[in-house]
mmCIF file of C-alpha atoms in Angstrom:
data_model
loop_
_atom_site.group_PDB
_atom_site.id
_atom_site.type_symbol
_atom_site.label_atom_id
_atom_site.label_comp_id
_atom_site.label_asym_id
_atom_site.label_seq_id
_atom_site.Cartn_x
_atom_site.Cartn_y
_atom_site.Cartn_z
ATOM 1 C CA MET Z 2 -45.768 79.796 38.365
ATOM 2 C CA SER Z 3 -47.093 76.282 39.090
ATOM 3 C CA GLN Z 4 -44.868 73.215 39.254
ATOM 4 C CA LEU Z 5 -46.522 71.874 36.097
ATOM 5 C CA SER Z 6 -45.727 75.014 34.127
ATOM 6 C CA ASN Z 7 -42.164 75.007 35.485
ATOM 7 C CA ILE Z 8 -41.646 71.419 34.338
ATOM 8 C CA VAL Z 9 -42.967 72.256 30.862
ATOM 9 C CA LYS Z 10 -40.790 75.367 30.608
ATOM 10 C CA GLU Z 11 -37.652 73.484 31.658
ATOM 11 C CA LEU Z 12 -38.347 70.663 29.219
ATOM 12 C CA LEU Z 13 -38.960 73.010 26.288
ATOM 13 C CA ASP Z 14 -35.872 75.095 27.080
ATOM 14 C CA TRP Z 15 -33.751 71.948 27.387
ATOM 15 C CA TYR Z 16 -35.122 70.488 24.147
ATOM 16 C CA GLY Z 17 -34.358 73.707 22.311
ATOM 17 C CA ARG Z 18 -30.719 73.398 23.385
ATOM 18 C CA GLN Z 19 -30.158 69.637 23.325
ATOM 19 C CA ALA Z 20 -32.414 68.158 20.632
ATOM 20 C CA ARG Z 21 -30.571 65.879 18.244
ATOM 21 C CA ASP Z 22 -30.509 66.933 14.599
ATOM 22 C CA LEU Z 23 -32.565 64.102 13.096
ATOM 23 C CA PRO Z 24 -33.662 64.163 9.431
ATOM 24 C CA TRP Z 25 -37.387 63.779 10.140
ATOM 25 C CA ARG Z 26 -37.213 66.805 12.431
ATOM 26 C CA ARG Z 27 -36.278 68.916 9.420
ATOM 27 C CA VAL Z 28 -39.493 68.127 7.534
ATOM 28 C CA THR Z 29 -42.920 69.630 8.092
ATOM 29 C CA ALA Z 30 -45.016 67.245 5.997
ATOM 30 C CA PRO Z 31 -46.906 64.691 8.155
ATOM 31 C CA TYR Z 32 -45.920 61.867 5.784
ATOM 32 C CA GLY Z 33 -42.260 62.029 6.848
ATOM 33 C CA VAL Z 34 -43.175 62.231 10.543
ATOM 34 C CA TRP Z 35 -45.521 59.255 10.209
ATOM 35 C CA VAL Z 36 -42.941 57.064 8.436
ATOM 36 C CA ALA Z 37 -40.356 57.926 11.107
ATOM 37 C CA GLU Z 38 -42.726 57.064 13.941
ATOM 38 C CA ILE Z 39 -43.599 53.696 12.400
ATOM 39 C CA MET Z 40 -39.917 52.874 11.893
ATOM 40 C CA LEU Z 41 -39.048 53.968 15.435
ATOM 41 C CA GLN Z 42 -41.479 51.494 16.982
ATOM 42 C CA GLN Z 43 -39.208 48.986 18.766
ATOM 43 C CA THR Z 44 -36.148 50.249 16.836
ATOM 44 C CA GLY Z 45 -33.402 52.668 17.882
ATOM 45 C CA VAL Z 46 -32.792 56.077 16.308
ATOM 46 C CA LYS Z 47 -29.290 55.302 14.974
ATOM 47 C CA THR Z 48 -30.631 52.269 13.141
ATOM 48 C CA VAL Z 49 -33.625 54.121 11.709
ATOM 49 C CA VAL Z 50 -31.851 57.189 10.259
ATOM 50 C CA PRO Z 51 -30.404 55.574 7.085
ATOM 51 C CA TYR Z 52 -33.583 53.558 6.509
ATOM 52 C CA TRP Z 53 -35.761 56.672 6.750
ATOM 53 C CA GLU Z 54 -33.498 58.636 4.409
ATOM 54 C CA ARG Z 55 -33.483 55.854 1.814
ATOM 55 C CA TRP Z 56 -37.254 55.351 2.099
ATOM 56 C CA MET Z 57 -37.972 59.036 1.552
ATOM 57 C CA ARG Z 58 -35.665 59.118 -1.484
ATOM 58 C CA GLU Z 59 -37.251 56.027 -3.025
ATOM 59 C CA LEU Z 60 -40.866 56.747 -2.030
ATOM 60 C CA PRO Z 61 -41.315 60.506 -1.496
ATOM 61 C CA THR Z 62 -45.136 60.408 -1.572
ATOM 62 C CA ILE Z 63 -47.943 58.441 0.046
ATOM 63 C CA ALA Z 64 -49.280 57.534 -3.402
ATOM 64 C CA LEU Z 65 -46.030 55.751 -4.283
ATOM 65 C CA VAL Z 66 -46.228 53.685 -1.091
ATOM 66 C CA ALA Z 67 -49.846 52.773 -1.778
ATOM 67 C CA ARG Z 68 -49.107 51.275 -5.185
ATOM 68 C CA ALA Z 69 -45.617 49.878 -4.579
ATOM 69 C CA GLU Z 70 -44.957 46.175 -5.014
ATOM 70 C CA PRO Z 71 -44.819 44.474 -1.577
ATOM 71 C CA ASP Z 72 -41.432 42.928 -2.432
ATOM 72 C CA ARG Z 73 -39.989 46.395 -3.000
ATOM 73 C CA LEU Z 74 -41.275 47.633 0.363
ATOM 74 C CA LEU Z 75 -39.896 44.581 2.146
ATOM 75 C CA LYS Z 76 -36.495 45.125 0.557
ATOM 76 C CA LEU Z 77 -36.449 48.764 1.680
ATOM 77 C CA TRP Z 78 -37.426 47.586 5.179
ATOM 78 C CA GLU Z 79 -34.996 44.648 5.226
ATOM 79 C CA GLY Z 80 -33.059 44.663 8.500
ATOM 80 C CA LEU Z 81 -35.490 46.823 10.494
ATOM 81 C CA GLY Z 82 -37.422 43.778 11.666
ATOM 82 C CA TYR Z 83 -41.035 43.580 12.848
ATOM 83 C CA TYR Z 84 -42.127 43.402 9.224
ATOM 84 C CA HIS Z 85 -45.818 43.672 10.043
ATOM 85 C CA ARG Z 86 -45.087 47.408 10.394
ATOM 86 C CA VAL Z 87 -44.308 47.894 6.702
ATOM 87 C CA ARG Z 88 -47.321 45.829 5.654
ATOM 88 C CA ARG Z 89 -49.599 47.961 7.839
ATOM 89 C CA LEU Z 90 -47.887 51.102 6.553
ATOM 90 C CA GLN Z 91 -48.824 50.225 2.999
ATOM 91 C CA GLU Z 92 -52.384 49.377 4.071
ATOM 92 C CA ALA Z 93 -52.559 52.785 5.754
ATOM 93 C CA ALA Z 94 -51.242 54.513 2.608
ATOM 94 C CA GLN Z 95 -53.924 52.780 0.569
ATOM 95 C CA ALA Z 96 -56.570 53.827 3.121
ATOM 96 C CA ILE Z 97 -55.366 57.438 2.860
ATOM 97 C CA GLN Z 98 -55.779 57.249 -0.911
ATOM 98 C CA ARG Z 99 -59.331 55.928 -0.563
ATOM 99 C CA ARG Z 100 -60.638 57.886 2.413
ATOM 100 C CA HIS Z 101 -58.708 61.156 2.327
ATOM 101 C CA GLU Z 102 -57.979 61.780 -1.365
ATOM 102 C CA GLY Z 103 -54.306 61.029 -0.842
ATOM 103 C CA GLU Z 104 -53.790 63.705 1.837
ATOM 104 C CA PHE Z 105 -52.571 62.634 5.274
ATOM 105 C CA PRO Z 106 -55.500 63.252 7.667
ATOM 106 C CA GLU Z 107 -55.243 66.000 10.248
ATOM 107 C CA LYS Z 108 -57.968 64.892 12.676
ATOM 108 C CA PHE Z 109 -56.649 62.764 15.525
ATOM 109 C CA GLU Z 110 -59.471 60.218 15.188
ATOM 110 C CA ASP Z 111 -58.758 59.791 11.470
ATOM 111 C CA ILE Z 112 -55.060 59.234 12.154
ATOM 112 C CA LEU Z 113 -55.903 56.730 14.890
ATOM 113 C CA ASN Z 114 -58.128 54.785 12.494
ATOM 114 C CA LEU Z 115 -55.301 54.115 10.039
ATOM 115 C CA PRO Z 116 -53.950 50.533 9.959
ATOM 116 C CA GLY Z 117 -50.901 50.063 12.172
ATOM 117 C CA VAL Z 118 -51.493 53.277 14.131
ATOM 118 C CA GLY Z 119 -52.127 53.177 17.860
ATOM 119 C CA ARG Z 120 -52.663 55.864 20.458
ATOM 120 C CA TYR Z 121 -48.970 56.685 20.787
ATOM 121 C CA THR Z 122 -48.285 57.016 17.044
ATOM 122 C CA ALA Z 123 -51.456 59.030 16.466
ATOM 123 C CA GLY Z 124 -50.508 61.383 19.296
ATOM 124 C CA ALA Z 125 -46.953 61.770 18.020
ATOM 125 C CA VAL Z 126 -48.024 62.629 14.461
ATOM 126 C CA ALA Z 127 -50.873 64.890 15.595
ATOM 127 C CA SER Z 128 -48.614 66.872 17.937
ATOM 128 C CA ILE Z 129 -45.408 66.980 15.863
ATOM 129 C CA ALA Z 130 -46.953 67.466 12.410
ATOM 130 C CA PHE Z 131 -50.071 69.455 13.342
ATOM 131 C CA GLY Z 132 -49.254 71.038 16.715
ATOM 132 C CA GLN Z 133 -52.173 69.394 18.513
ATOM 133 C CA ALA Z 134 -52.242 68.918 22.289
ATOM 134 C CA ARG Z 135 -52.221 65.111 22.146
ATOM 135 C CA PRO Z 136 -50.138 63.085 24.634
ATOM 136 C CA VAL Z 137 -47.640 60.336 23.829
ATOM 137 C CA LEU Z 138 -46.540 57.389 25.924
ATOM 138 C CA ASP Z 139 -43.766 55.120 24.652
ATOM 139 C CA GLY Z 140 -41.116 53.275 26.646
ATOM 140 C CA ASN Z 141 -38.968 56.388 27.084
ATOM 141 C CA VAL Z 142 -41.876 58.530 28.255
ATOM 142 C CA VAL Z 143 -43.075 55.776 30.611
ATOM 143 C CA ARG Z 144 -39.651 55.782 32.273
ATOM 144 C CA VAL Z 145 -39.488 59.582 32.581
ATOM 145 C CA LEU Z 146 -43.002 59.985 33.990
ATOM 146 C CA SER Z 147 -42.745 56.952 36.299
ATOM 147 C CA ARG Z 148 -39.708 58.522 37.927
ATOM 148 C CA LEU Z 149 -40.797 62.147 37.782
ATOM 149 C CA TYR Z 150 -44.086 61.378 39.546
ATOM 150 C CA GLU Z 151 -42.938 58.171 41.329
ATOM 151 C CA VAL Z 152 -45.597 55.993 39.751
ATOM 152 C CA THR Z 153 -45.405 52.553 41.366
ATOM 153 C CA GLY Z 154 -47.035 49.324 40.255
ATOM 154 C CA SER Z 155 -46.481 47.316 37.101
ATOM 155 C CA VAL Z 156 -46.783 49.450 33.970
ATOM 156 C CA GLY Z 157 -48.610 46.529 32.416
ATOM 157 C CA ARG Z 158 -51.603 47.201 34.689
ATOM 158 C CA ALA Z 159 -54.387 49.266 33.133
ATOM 159 C CA SER Z 160 -54.698 51.529 36.188
ATOM 160 C CA VAL Z 161 -50.996 52.414 36.076
ATOM 161 C CA ARG Z 162 -51.120 53.085 32.324
ATOM 162 C CA ARG Z 163 -54.098 55.390 32.846
ATOM 163 C CA ARG Z 164 -52.152 57.404 35.434
ATOM 164 C CA LEU Z 165 -49.195 57.761 33.084
ATOM 165 C CA TRP Z 166 -51.404 58.821 30.166
ATOM 166 C CA GLU Z 167 -53.035 61.394 32.440
ATOM 167 C CA TYR Z 168 -49.665 62.893 33.425
ATOM 168 C CA ALA Z 169 -48.671 63.015 29.745
ATOM 169 C CA ARG Z 170 -51.969 64.713 28.875
ATOM 170 C CA LYS Z 171 -51.569 67.386 31.548
ATOM 171 C CA LEU Z 172 -48.036 68.188 30.386
ATOM 172 C CA VAL Z 173 -48.893 68.567 26.704
ATOM 173 C CA GLU Z 174 -52.017 70.602 27.461
ATOM 174 C CA GLN Z 175 -49.940 72.882 29.661
ATOM 175 C CA ALA Z 176 -47.475 73.237 26.783
ATOM 176 C CA ALA Z 177 -50.314 74.277 24.470
ATOM 177 C CA GLY Z 178 -50.824 77.394 26.546
ATOM 178 C CA THR Z 179 -47.186 78.251 27.073
ATOM 179 C CA SER Z 180 -45.545 81.446 25.882
ATOM 180 C CA ALA Z 181 -42.226 79.691 25.289
ATOM 181 C CA VAL Z 182 -40.290 80.657 22.186
ATOM 182 C CA THR Z 183 -41.135 77.682 19.978
ATOM 183 C CA SER Z 184 -43.355 77.363 16.959
ATOM 184 C CA ASN Z 185 -44.744 74.018 18.104
ATOM 185 C CA PRO Z 186 -44.818 73.712 21.902
ATOM 186 C CA CYS Z 187 -46.983 70.545 21.916
ATOM 187 C CA GLY Z 188 -44.824 68.647 19.457
ATOM 188 C CA ASP Z 189 -41.628 69.878 21.095
ATOM 189 C CA LEU Z 190 -42.855 68.934 24.569
ATOM 190 C CA ASN Z 191 -43.616 65.383 23.471
ATOM 191 C CA GLN Z 192 -40.282 65.087 21.710
ATOM 192 C CA ALA Z 193 -38.549 66.492 24.792
ATOM 193 C CA LEU Z 194 -40.016 63.707 26.933
ATOM 194 C CA ILE Z 195 -38.925 61.081 24.402
ATOM 195 C CA GLU Z 196 -35.465 62.646 24.052
ATOM 196 C CA LEU Z 197 -35.020 62.865 27.815
ATOM 197 C CA GLY Z 198 -35.776 59.173 28.230
ATOM 198 C CA ALA Z 199 -33.494 58.200 25.364
ATOM 199 C CA SER Z 200 -30.463 60.291 26.289
ATOM 200 C CA VAL Z 201 -30.595 61.169 30.005
ATOM 201 C CA CYS Z 202 -33.185 59.229 32.003
ATOM 202 C CA ARG Z 203 -31.676 55.894 30.995
ATOM 203 C CA PRO Z 204 -32.833 52.561 32.449
ATOM 204 C CA ARG Z 205 -29.677 51.573 34.379
ATOM 205 C CA SER Z 206 -27.534 54.718 34.297
ATOM 206 C CA PRO Z 207 -29.723 57.825 34.616
ATOM 207 C CA GLY Z 208 -27.879 61.127 34.238
ATOM 208 C CA CYS Z 209 -29.716 63.024 36.969
ATOM 209 C CA GLU Z 210 -27.041 65.716 37.027
ATOM 210 C CA ARG Z 211 -27.918 66.549 33.410
ATOM 211 C CA CYS Z 212 -31.700 66.301 33.758
ATOM 212 C CA PRO Z 213 -33.565 69.612 33.351
ATOM 213 C CA VAL Z 214 -36.372 68.512 35.695
ATOM 214 C CA SER Z 215 -34.390 66.617 38.350
ATOM 215 C CA ARG Z 216 -35.400 69.106 41.034
ATOM 216 C CA PHE Z 217 -39.016 68.055 40.495
ATOM 217 C CA CYS Z 218 -38.310 64.315 40.393
ATOM 218 C CA ARG Z 219 -40.029 62.449 43.217
ATOM 219 C CA ALA Z 220 -38.133 59.199 42.599
ATOM 220 C CA LYS Z 221 -34.822 61.063 42.895
ATOM 221 C CA ASP Z 222 -35.933 62.516 46.214
ATOM 222 C CA LYS Z 223 -36.982 59.069 47.466
ATOM 223 C CA GLY Z 224 -33.913 57.292 46.086
ATOM 224 C CA SER Z 225 -36.074 54.922 44.027
ATOM 225 C CA ILE Z 226 -35.000 55.854 40.489
ATOM 226 C CA LEU Z 227 -33.511 52.468 39.604
ATOM 227 C CA GLU Z 228 -36.643 50.718 40.874
ATOM 228 C CA LEU Z 229 -38.856 52.521 38.371
ATOM 229 C CA PRO Z 230 -40.619 51.880 36.141
ATOM 230 C CA ASP Z 231 -41.891 48.500 37.302
ATOM 231 C CA LEU Z 232 -41.826 46.472 34.096
ATOM 232 C CA GLY Z 233 -43.112 43.307 35.720
ATOM 233 C CA LYS Z 234 -41.570 39.871 35.371
ATOM 234 C CA LYS Z 235 -39.349 39.374 32.346
ATOM 235 C CA ALA Z 236 -40.345 36.690 29.864
ATOM 236 C CA ALA Z 237 -38.238 33.533 30.024
ATOM 237 C CA ILE Z 238 -35.558 33.029 27.377
ATOM 238 C CA VAL Z 239 -36.408 30.265 24.894
ATOM 239 C CA ALA Z 240 -33.520 28.350 23.313
ATOM 240 C CA CYS Z 241 -34.017 26.445 20.062
ATOM 241 C CA ARG Z 242 -32.029 24.901 17.214
ATOM 242 C CA GLU Z 243 -32.677 24.925 13.486
ATOM 243 C CA ILE Z 244 -31.020 23.164 10.609
ATOM 244 C CA VAL Z 245 -30.577 25.336 7.513
ATOM 245 C CA LEU Z 246 -29.861 23.935 4.083
ATOM 246 C CA VAL Z 247 -27.871 25.969 1.518
ATOM 247 C CA VAL Z 248 -28.433 24.082 -1.724
ATOM 248 C CA SER Z 249 -26.646 25.190 -4.887
ATOM 249 C CA ARG Z 250 -26.754 23.941 -8.466
ATOM 250 C CA GLY Z 251 -24.064 25.627 -10.466
ATOM 251 C CA GLU Z 252 -24.547 29.355 -9.795
ATOM 252 C CA ASP Z 253 -28.166 28.953 -8.667
ATOM 253 C CA TYR Z 254 -29.323 28.725 -5.063
ATOM 254 C CA LEU Z 255 -32.497 27.247 -3.649
ATOM 255 C CA VAL Z 256 -34.600 29.663 -1.582
ATOM 256 C CA ARG Z 257 -38.175 29.789 -0.397
ATOM 257 C CA GLN Z 258 -40.592 32.569 0.464
ATOM 258 C CA ARG Z 259 -42.391 32.515 3.782
ATOM 259 C CA ARG Z 260 -46.164 32.425 3.541
ATOM 260 C CA ALA Z 261 -48.206 35.577 4.123
ATOM 261 C CA GLY Z 262 -49.558 35.591 7.665
ATOM 262 C CA GLN Z 263 -46.492 33.877 9.127
ATOM 263 C CA ILE Z 264 -43.873 35.648 11.202
ATOM 264 C CA ASN Z 265 -41.637 37.381 8.640
ATOM 265 C CA GLY Z 266 -44.306 36.686 6.038
ATOM 266 C CA LEU Z 267 -43.217 37.089 2.378
ATOM 267 C CA LEU Z 268 -39.534 37.328 3.304
ATOM 268 C CA TRP Z 269 -37.080 34.900 1.750
ATOM 269 C CA GLU Z 270 -34.938 32.268 3.440
ATOM 270 C CA PHE Z 271 -32.945 29.122 2.797
ATOM 271 C CA PRO Z 272 -34.887 25.909 3.497
ATOM 272 C CA ASN Z 273 -34.852 25.238 7.224
ATOM 273 C CA CYS Z 274 -36.460 23.153 9.915
ATOM 274 C CA ARG Z 275 -36.549 23.384 13.696
ATOM 275 C CA THR Z 276 -35.044 20.282 15.277
ATOM 276 C CA ASP Z 277 -36.554 18.406 18.204
ATOM 277 C CA GLU Z 278 -35.809 15.392 20.361
ATOM 278 C CA SER Z 279 -37.233 12.989 17.777
ATOM 279 C CA ASP Z 280 -34.983 14.371 15.038
ATOM 280 C CA PRO Z 281 -32.151 16.237 16.770
ATOM 281 C CA GLU Z 282 -29.964 16.575 13.685
ATOM 282 C CA GLY Z 283 -32.761 17.134 11.180
ATOM 283 C CA TRP Z 284 -31.731 14.182 9.003
ATOM 284 C CA ALA Z 285 -35.227 12.731 8.811
ATOM 285 C CA TRP Z 286 -36.491 16.098 7.551
ATOM 286 C CA LEU Z 287 -33.762 16.248 4.921
ATOM 287 C CA GLN Z 288 -34.524 12.806 3.589
ATOM 288 C CA ARG Z 289 -38.303 13.135 3.795
ATOM 289 C CA ASN Z 290 -38.608 16.546 2.110
ATOM 290 C CA TRP Z 291 -35.562 16.704 -0.112
ATOM 291 C CA GLY Z 292 -34.367 13.153 -0.621
ATOM 292 C CA LEU Z 293 -30.882 14.150 0.493
ATOM 293 C CA ASN Z 294 -28.444 11.846 2.186
ATOM 294 C CA PRO Z 295 -26.514 13.370 5.105
ATOM 295 C CA LYS Z 296 -23.278 12.121 3.515
ATOM 296 C CA THR Z 297 -23.762 14.617 0.657
ATOM 297 C CA LEU Z 298 -23.703 17.574 3.048
ATOM 298 C CA GLU Z 299 -20.915 19.871 4.183
ATOM 299 C CA PHE Z 300 -21.214 21.490 7.607
ATOM 300 C CA VAL Z 301 -20.718 25.252 7.162
ATOM 301 C CA GLY Z 302 -20.979 26.294 10.795
ATOM 302 C CA GLU Z 303 -23.276 27.475 13.549
ATOM 303 C CA ILE Z 304 -24.838 30.928 13.539
ATOM 304 C CA LYS Z 305 -26.473 32.527 16.581
ATOM 305 C CA HIS Z 306 -29.534 34.701 16.178
ATOM 306 C CA ALA Z 307 -31.984 36.351 18.597
ATOM 307 C CA ILE Z 308 -35.614 37.353 18.072
ATOM 308 C CA THR Z 309 -37.303 38.882 21.135
ATOM 309 C CA VAL Z 310 -36.960 36.145 23.812
ATOM 310 C CA ASN Z 311 -35.870 33.424 21.353
ATOM 311 C CA ARG Z 312 -32.207 32.464 21.175
ATOM 312 C CA ILE Z 313 -31.734 30.460 17.998
ATOM 313 C CA SER Z 314 -28.778 28.316 16.970
ATOM 314 C CA LEU Z 315 -28.683 27.775 13.215
ATOM 315 C CA LEU Z 316 -26.799 24.674 12.081
ATOM 316 C CA VAL Z 317 -25.930 25.535 8.488
ATOM 317 C CA TYR Z 318 -25.217 22.781 5.962
ATOM 318 C CA ARG Z 319 -24.295 23.115 2.326
ATOM 319 C CA CYS Z 320 -25.183 20.783 -0.516
ATOM 320 C CA ARG Z 321 -23.883 21.147 -4.084
ATOM 321 C CA LEU Z 322 -26.048 19.291 -6.563
ATOM 322 C CA GLU Z 323 -25.066 17.848 -9.900
ATOM 323 C CA GLN Z 324 -28.685 17.347 -10.932
ATOM 324 C CA ASP Z 325 -32.120 18.791 -10.228
ATOM 325 C CA ILE Z 326 -34.313 17.795 -7.277
ATOM 326 C CA SER Z 327 -38.064 17.945 -6.848
ATOM 327 C CA LEU Z 328 -39.267 21.046 -5.027
ATOM 328 C CA PRO Z 329 -41.843 20.390 -2.308
ATOM 329 C CA ASP Z 330 -44.108 23.365 -3.133
ATOM 330 C CA ASP Z 331 -44.412 26.608 -5.097
ATOM 331 C CA SER Z 332 -42.857 28.708 -2.339
ATOM 332 C CA CYS Z 333 -39.422 27.396 -3.398
ATOM 333 C CA ARG Z 334 -37.381 28.836 -6.238
ATOM 334 C CA TRP Z 335 -33.961 28.598 -7.852
ATOM 335 C CA VAL Z 336 -32.254 32.013 -7.877
ATOM 336 C CA ALA Z 337 -28.949 33.018 -9.415
ATOM 337 C CA ARG Z 338 -26.356 33.983 -6.839
ATOM 338 C CA SER Z 339 -26.120 37.455 -8.376
ATOM 339 C CA GLU Z 340 -29.854 37.924 -7.746
ATOM 340 C CA LEU Z 341 -29.904 36.862 -4.091
ATOM 341 C CA LYS Z 342 -29.229 40.365 -2.786
ATOM 342 C CA ARG Z 343 -32.281 41.719 -4.586
ATOM 343 C CA LEU Z 344 -34.554 39.612 -2.371
ATOM 344 C CA ALA Z 345 -35.570 40.637 1.144
ATOM 345 C CA PHE Z 346 -34.226 37.957 3.506
ATOM 346 C CA THR Z 347 -34.926 37.336 7.183
ATOM 347 C CA GLY Z 348 -32.288 38.559 9.622
ATOM 348 C CA ALA Z 349 -30.873 35.105 10.352
ATOM 349 C CA ASN Z 350 -30.573 34.288 6.653
ATOM 350 C CA ARG Z 351 -28.797 37.574 5.911
ATOM 351 C CA LYS Z 352 -26.072 36.338 8.255
ATOM 352 C CA ILE Z 353 -25.797 33.198 6.136
ATOM 353 C CA LEU Z 354 -25.606 35.312 2.968
ATOM 354 C CA ARG Z 355 -22.750 37.320 4.454
ATOM 355 C CA ARG Z 356 -20.916 34.093 5.227
ATOM 356 C CA LEU Z 357 -21.377 32.960 1.618
ATOM 357 C CA ASP Z 358 -19.976 36.296 0.431
ATOM 358 C CA ASP Z 359 -16.814 35.610 2.450
ATOM 359 C CA GLU Z 360 -16.150 32.358 0.596
#
């Protein structure tokens, strides 16, 4: 038996014993697999589970996603972040309705052509839902294969990515011809690689003693496990400050909706402005846009928030009005406090809402 076939056999045997019981692994319909894969992009499994379960209860068919109101989808997605994913998911659902008569496509090329679907997602759905010998390469698989085959060089380089995709292809194609006791060797092989990276072949604390393929691992033999994969230079951390204004008038609160096309487009937030050296406290912005005097404000506190490399300090001020003020544009709206939780807010603003709830 070749080394390649041994690796595949060990991975499939290990996955059969150790695979986590995840809700999307109990479904056979490609729709559920697809939704899970979109949610899992840049988001951990523990976070995704309740979101996936709620989504499938609320929207059990592709047709329902295609015709849902965007605000409803954003609310279901609220807290998962990277909101472009849910917008592309709806675009893909609408494309499935138009191009494929509402049935999720089986051909790899058709899956790949859906909005928001790249090579990894298409390979995952094709292999898991349809049993096709299509490779996958996400962060977990990159780590496993980089160590297993001691692939050096920055994984951001095209030549290194090609090598990793080739290793992934050989493994899944070997699985397609295996006689292992599994109804879907290609899908299980890909999930085994992902599972191994998530639970055993960890970035800083790899559990080599628990790895089913450690005896084949070149990086383990060379003592270079912690050096791989080479992720290149980390992006510099960017610190910034924002002033946030919580304006109330009786039981109504002033909120605004972010414009489509912006980061967090169509999500709701309290009025805010990034401060700079020319206006470090944001007072000029308050007076220019809202006609508010700083003396009318109450400092609520500072809230820390992180988005990718950005470390944001939110200086939250509260203003209780006795009379109406002019709104700068149609993105702003007065909303009853009881209605605030029905809107999909950005992550930073949800922290502010929780603080208001504690009052």
